[in-house]
Every structure is written in structure tokens, then in C-alpha cells.
PDB file of C-alpha atoms and ligand atoms in Angstrom:
ATOM      1  CA  UNK A   1     116.615 -60.161   8.424  1.00 56.00           C
ATOM      2  CA  UNK A   2     113.066 -59.055   9.218  1.00 66.00           C
ATOM      3  CA  UNK A   3     111.921 -56.507  11.721  1.00 67.00           C
ATOM      4  CA  UNK A   4     108.684 -56.486  13.650  1.00 69.00           C
ATOM      5  CA  UNK A   5     107.316 -52.941  13.381  1.00 68.00           C
ATOM      6  CA  UNK A   6     105.286 -53.379  16.574  1.00 63.00           C
ATOM      7  CA  UNK A   7     108.262 -53.952  18.810  1.00 68.00           C
ATOM      8  CA  UNK A   8     110.299 -51.020  20.108  1.00 68.00           C
ATOM      9  CA  UNK A   9     112.910 -53.039  21.966  1.00 73.00           C
ATOM     10  CA  UNK A  10     116.358 -52.985  20.431  1.00 78.00           C
ATOM     11  CA  UNK A  11     117.747 -56.249  19.155  1.00 83.00           C
ATOM     12  CA  UNK A  12     120.016 -57.985  21.673  1.00 90.00           C
ATOM     13  CA  UNK A  13     123.711 -57.237  21.091  1.00 94.00           C
ATOM     14  CA  UNK A  14     125.593 -59.807  18.983  1.00 95.00           C
ATOM     15  CA  UNK A  15     128.195 -62.052  20.680  1.00 97.00           C
ATOM     16  CA  UNK A  16     131.524 -60.456  21.579  1.00 95.00           C
ATOM     17  CA  UNK A  17     133.594 -63.614  21.901  1.00 97.00           C
ATOM     18  CA  UNK A  18     133.937 -66.854  20.005  1.00 98.00           C
ATOM     19  CA  UNK A  19     132.162 -69.847  21.541  1.00 98.00           C
ATOM     20  CA  UNK A  20     130.929 -73.329  20.722  1.00 98.00           C
ATOM     21  CA  UNK A  21     127.252 -73.940  20.123  1.00 98.00           C
ATOM     22  CA  UNK A  22     126.357 -77.624  20.461  1.00 98.00           C
ATOM     23  CA  UNK A  23     123.131 -79.035  19.079  1.00 97.00           C
ATOM     24  CA  UNK A  24     122.160 -81.530  21.743  1.00 97.00           C
ATOM     25  CA  UNK A  25     119.964 -83.556  19.363  1.00 94.00           C
ATOM     26  CA  UNK A  26     122.847 -84.582  17.104  1.00 95.00           C
ATOM     27  CA  UNK A  27     126.015 -83.523  18.926  1.00 97.00           C
ATOM     28  CA  UNK A  28     126.868 -81.194  16.056  1.00 97.00           C
ATOM     29  CA  UNK A  29     129.148 -78.359  17.166  1.00 98.00           C
ATOM     30  CA  UNK A  30     129.005 -74.942  15.552  1.00 98.00           C
ATOM     31  CA  UNK A  31     132.006 -72.671  16.053  1.00 98.00           C
ATOM     32  CA  UNK A  32     130.580 -69.196  16.484  1.00 98.00           C
ATOM     33  CA  UNK A  33     132.861 -66.428  15.237  1.00 98.00           C
ATOM     34  CA  UNK A  34     131.702 -62.951  16.279  1.00 98.00           C
ATOM     35  CA  UNK A  35     133.647 -61.492  13.342  1.00 97.00           C
ATOM     36  CA  UNK A  36     131.778 -63.635  10.864  1.00 97.00           C
ATOM     37  CA  UNK A  37     128.162 -63.922  11.947  1.00 97.00           C
ATOM     38  CA  UNK A  38     125.738 -65.282   9.356  1.00 97.00           C
ATOM     39  CA  UNK A  39     123.169 -63.072   7.716  1.00 95.00           C
ATOM     40  CA  UNK A  40     120.147 -65.270   8.314  1.00 95.00           C
ATOM     41  CA  UNK A  41     116.686 -64.704   9.690  1.00 95.00           C
ATOM     42  CA  UNK A  42     116.411 -63.830  13.351  1.00 95.00           C
ATOM     43  CA  UNK A  43     118.436 -61.385  15.414  1.00 95.00           C
ATOM     44  CA  UNK A  44     122.119 -61.098  14.457  1.00 95.00           C
ATOM     45  CA  UNK A  45     123.967 -63.861  16.276  1.00 97.00           C
ATOM     46  CA  UNK A  46     120.717 -65.519  17.366  1.00 98.00           C
ATOM     47  CA  UNK A  47     120.491 -69.262  17.810  1.00 98.00           C
ATOM     48  CA  UNK A  48     118.113 -69.377  14.846  1.00 97.00           C
ATOM     49  CA  UNK A  49     120.545 -67.590  12.537  1.00 97.00           C
ATOM     50  CA  UNK A  50     123.434 -69.787  13.664  1.00 98.00           C
ATOM     51  CA  UNK A  51     121.473 -73.017  13.265  1.00 97.00           C
ATOM     52  CA  UNK A  52     120.128 -72.076   9.837  1.00 97.00           C
ATOM     53  CA  UNK A  53     123.591 -71.107   8.643  1.00 97.00           C
ATOM     54  CA  UNK A  54     124.845 -74.534   9.729  1.00 97.00           C
ATOM     55  CA  UNK A  55     122.217 -76.195   7.549  1.00 96.00           C
ATOM     56  CA  UNK A  56     119.947 -77.131  10.441  1.00 94.00           C
ATOM     57  CA  UNK A  57     116.348 -76.430   9.583  1.00 90.00           C
ATOM     58  CA  UNK A  58     114.375 -74.946  12.442  1.00 93.00           C
ATOM     59  CA  UNK A  59     110.815 -73.801  11.928  1.00 93.00           C
ATOM     60  CA  UNK A  60     110.581 -70.016  11.913  1.00 94.00           C
ATOM     61  CA  UNK A  61     107.233 -69.223  10.407  1.00 93.00           C
ATOM     62  CA  UNK A  62     107.239 -65.466  11.092  1.00 94.00           C
ATOM     63  CA  UNK A  63     110.731 -64.998   9.698  1.00 94.00           C
ATOM     64  CA  UNK A  64     112.340 -64.310  13.048  1.00 94.00           C
ATOM     65  CA  UNK A  65     110.412 -61.244  14.156  1.00 93.00           C
ATOM     66  CA  UNK A  66     108.815 -62.456  17.431  1.00 93.00           C
ATOM     67  CA  UNK A  67     105.390 -63.040  15.899  1.00 94.00           C
ATOM     68  CA  UNK A  68     105.092 -66.818  16.317  1.00 94.00           C
ATOM     69  CA  UNK A  69     106.399 -69.569  18.598  1.00 93.00           C
ATOM     70  CA  UNK A  70     107.589 -72.049  15.981  1.00 94.00           C
ATOM     71  CA  UNK A  71     111.275 -71.359  16.636  1.00 96.00           C
ATOM     72  CA  UNK A  72     110.929 -72.546  20.246  1.00 96.00           C
ATOM     73  CA  UNK A  73     114.098 -74.269  21.475  1.00 97.00           C
ATOM     74  CA  UNK A  74     115.584 -75.317  24.793  1.00 98.00           C
ATOM     75  CA  UNK A  75     118.892 -73.941  26.010  1.00 98.00           C
ATOM     76  CA  UNK A  76     120.070 -76.399  28.677  1.00 98.00           C
ATOM     77  CA  UNK A  77     123.552 -74.862  28.916  1.00 98.00           C
ATOM     78  CA  UNK A  78     124.755 -71.294  28.700  1.00 98.00           C
ATOM     79  CA  UNK A  79     121.351 -69.669  28.827  1.00 98.00           C
ATOM     80  CA  UNK A  80     122.581 -67.017  31.268  1.00 98.00           C
ATOM     81  CA  UNK A  81     124.963 -65.714  28.622  1.00 98.00           C
ATOM     82  CA  UNK A  82     122.025 -64.374  26.611  1.00 98.00           C
ATOM     83  CA  UNK A  83     119.963 -61.334  27.630  1.00 96.00           C
ATOM     84  CA  UNK A  84     116.627 -62.297  29.133  1.00 95.00           C
ATOM     85  CA  UNK A  85     113.586 -62.594  26.913  1.00 96.00           C
ATOM     86  CA  UNK A  86     111.672 -59.392  26.294  1.00 94.00           C
ATOM     87  CA  UNK A  87     107.970 -59.265  27.083  1.00 94.00           C
ATOM     88  CA  UNK A  88     106.950 -59.934  23.477  1.00 94.00           C
ATOM     89  CA  UNK A  89     109.027 -63.118  23.446  1.00 95.00           C
ATOM     90  CA  UNK A  90     107.493 -64.258  26.720  1.00 96.00           C
ATOM     91  CA  UNK A  91     104.047 -63.641  25.248  1.00 95.00           C
ATOM     92  CA  UNK A  92     104.807 -65.771  22.188  1.00 94.00           C
ATOM     93  CA  UNK A  93     106.389 -68.511  24.266  1.00 94.00           C
ATOM     94  CA  UNK A  94     103.093 -68.850  26.117  1.00 93.00           C
ATOM     95  CA  UNK A  95     101.751 -70.425  22.906  1.00 91.00           C
ATOM     96  CA  UNK A  96     104.580 -72.942  22.570  1.00 91.00           C
ATOM     97  CA  UNK A  97     103.930 -76.535  23.637  1.00 89.00           C
ATOM     98  CA  UNK A  98     106.078 -78.271  26.279  1.00 91.00           C
ATOM     99  CA  UNK A  99     107.522 -75.114  27.759  1.00 94.00           C
ATOM    100  CA  UNK A 100     110.448 -75.492  30.113  1.00 96.00           C
ATOM    101  CA  UNK A 101     112.450 -73.111  32.273  1.00 96.00           C
ATOM    102  CA  UNK A 102     115.119 -73.067  29.586  1.00 97.00           C
ATOM    103  CA  UNK A 103     112.710 -72.395  26.711  1.00 97.00           C
ATOM    104  CA  UNK A 104     113.548 -69.546  24.351  1.00 97.00           C
ATOM    105  CA  UNK A 105     112.605 -68.362  20.910  1.00 97.00           C
ATOM    106  CA  UNK A 106     115.665 -69.185  18.826  1.00 97.00           C
ATOM    107  CA  UNK A 107     115.310 -66.034  16.737  1.00 96.00           C
ATOM    108  CA  UNK A 108     115.613 -63.830  19.827  1.00 96.00           C
ATOM    109  CA  UNK A 109     118.144 -65.678  21.950  1.00 98.00           C
ATOM    110  CA  UNK A 110     121.606 -64.190  21.368  1.00 98.00           C
ATOM    111  CA  UNK A 111     124.368 -65.544  23.620  1.00 98.00           C
ATOM    112  CA  UNK A 112     127.200 -63.093  24.324  1.00 97.00           C
ATOM    113  CA  UNK A 113     129.954 -65.644  23.780  1.00 98.00           C
ATOM    114  CA  UNK A 114     131.163 -65.706  27.391  1.00 98.00           C
ATOM    115  CA  UNK A 115     130.465 -69.458  27.702  1.00 98.00           C
ATOM    116  CA  UNK A 116     129.728 -72.372  25.404  1.00 98.00           C
ATOM    117  CA  UNK A 117     126.059 -73.007  24.759  1.00 98.00           C
ATOM    118  CA  UNK A 118     123.959 -76.097  24.209  1.00 98.00           C
ATOM    119  CA  UNK A 119     120.690 -75.870  22.313  1.00 98.00           C
ATOM    120  CA  UNK A 120     118.048 -78.557  21.918  1.00 97.00           C
ATOM    121  CA  UNK A 121     115.299 -78.591  19.338  1.00 95.00           C
ATOM    122  CA  UNK A 122     112.075 -79.983  20.835  1.00 92.00           C
ATOM    123  CA  UNK A 123     110.675 -83.354  19.789  1.00 79.00           C
ATOM    124  CA  UNK A 124     108.100 -82.117  17.330  1.00 70.00           C
ATOM    125  CA  UNK A 125     110.887 -80.600  15.286  1.00 65.00           C
ATOM    126  CA  UNK A 126     113.143 -83.631  15.414  1.00 56.00           C
ATOM    127  CA  UNK A 127     112.556 -84.621  11.791  1.00 51.00           C
ATOM    128  CA  UNK A 128     113.985 -81.277  10.852  1.00 51.00           C
ATOM    129  CA  UNK A 129     117.253 -81.841  12.654  1.00 53.00           C
ATOM    130  CA  UNK A 130     117.862 -85.466  11.796  1.00 50.00           C
ATOM    131  CA  UNK A 131     120.690 -85.917   9.353  1.00 50.00           C
ATOM    132  CA  UNK A 132     119.348 -89.295   8.233  1.00 51.00           C
ATOM    133  CA  UNK A 133     116.206 -89.707   6.134  1.00 48.00           C
ATOM    134  CA  UNK A 134     113.346 -91.405   8.001  1.00 46.00           C
TER     135      UNK A 134
HETATM  136  S1  FES B 201     110.545 -67.237  14.073  1.00 71.36           S
HETATM  137 FE1  FES B 201     108.696 -66.435  14.786  1.00 71.36          FE
HETATM  138  S2  FES B 201     109.197 -65.875  16.781  1.00 71.36           S
HETATM  139 FE2  FES B 201     111.043 -66.729  16.113  1.00 71.36          FE
END
């Protein structure tokens, strides 16, 4: 897991409770176990780490350290269960196409487990999430 040396903010706390993370694009459901969080790129318990561990490829060019916007996802459900984006994330999101109110950087968005969450990978990444070859 990488660290951005230019950011002082502490990583968001990992989830405290088990919850279901649904990938809206495919309907795939990931059971998130706070006792068994994957050791992938992005903050511990982040959407990026959870998606990667489930075999779902999401672009993450900077390695999950808030230095790009390629891990941009939408969080149409359960967004309030994650701490708000820090300023550095907001700055990177400004570069992401097709921003919405529920846009987040997947490597920084860490739900607390209080509710189930739905995540959607934007269109330009759809090839990455399709389970069928094109
Ligand atoms: S992977 Fe670069 S900001 Fe998330």
C-alpha cells in the first residue's frame, strides 16, 4: 500500500462492521469483513482495495496515493457511511471526467460498514469490469 509523502491527513479509519458492497455495473456482491480486509493498493478498506481483491480491475495509475483521478467511481448508495473527501481528493477529482455528486476516488473512499454500499465504475472503465470478453 503506497503513501503520498505530500499529504499529512491520516488515512480514513477502516470499516468497523461487515457490509455488502455491490458493483452496480455487474450486480456482483462483495461481502466485506472488517476482520479480513485485503492488502491491496489504496487506503485499508477502500473501495479500490475491495474491488481489486475481488478481481475487478479498476484503473489506479498512481497506486492509490491521491495523485491521479483514474480510480474515479460513483457511490450511488451508502456514500454517507464514508468520511468526506479530503481537500487533496477534491483537487484530483476536479480532473476526472463526468463528475457527479456521488463521485469519489476509490482509493480514498472507505465506508465504515454501517450500511450496505453500491459502487459504479464509470463508462470509460466499463471494459475493465465486464466479465465477458468483447
Ligand atoms: S489511484 Fe490515484 S488517486 Fe486513486
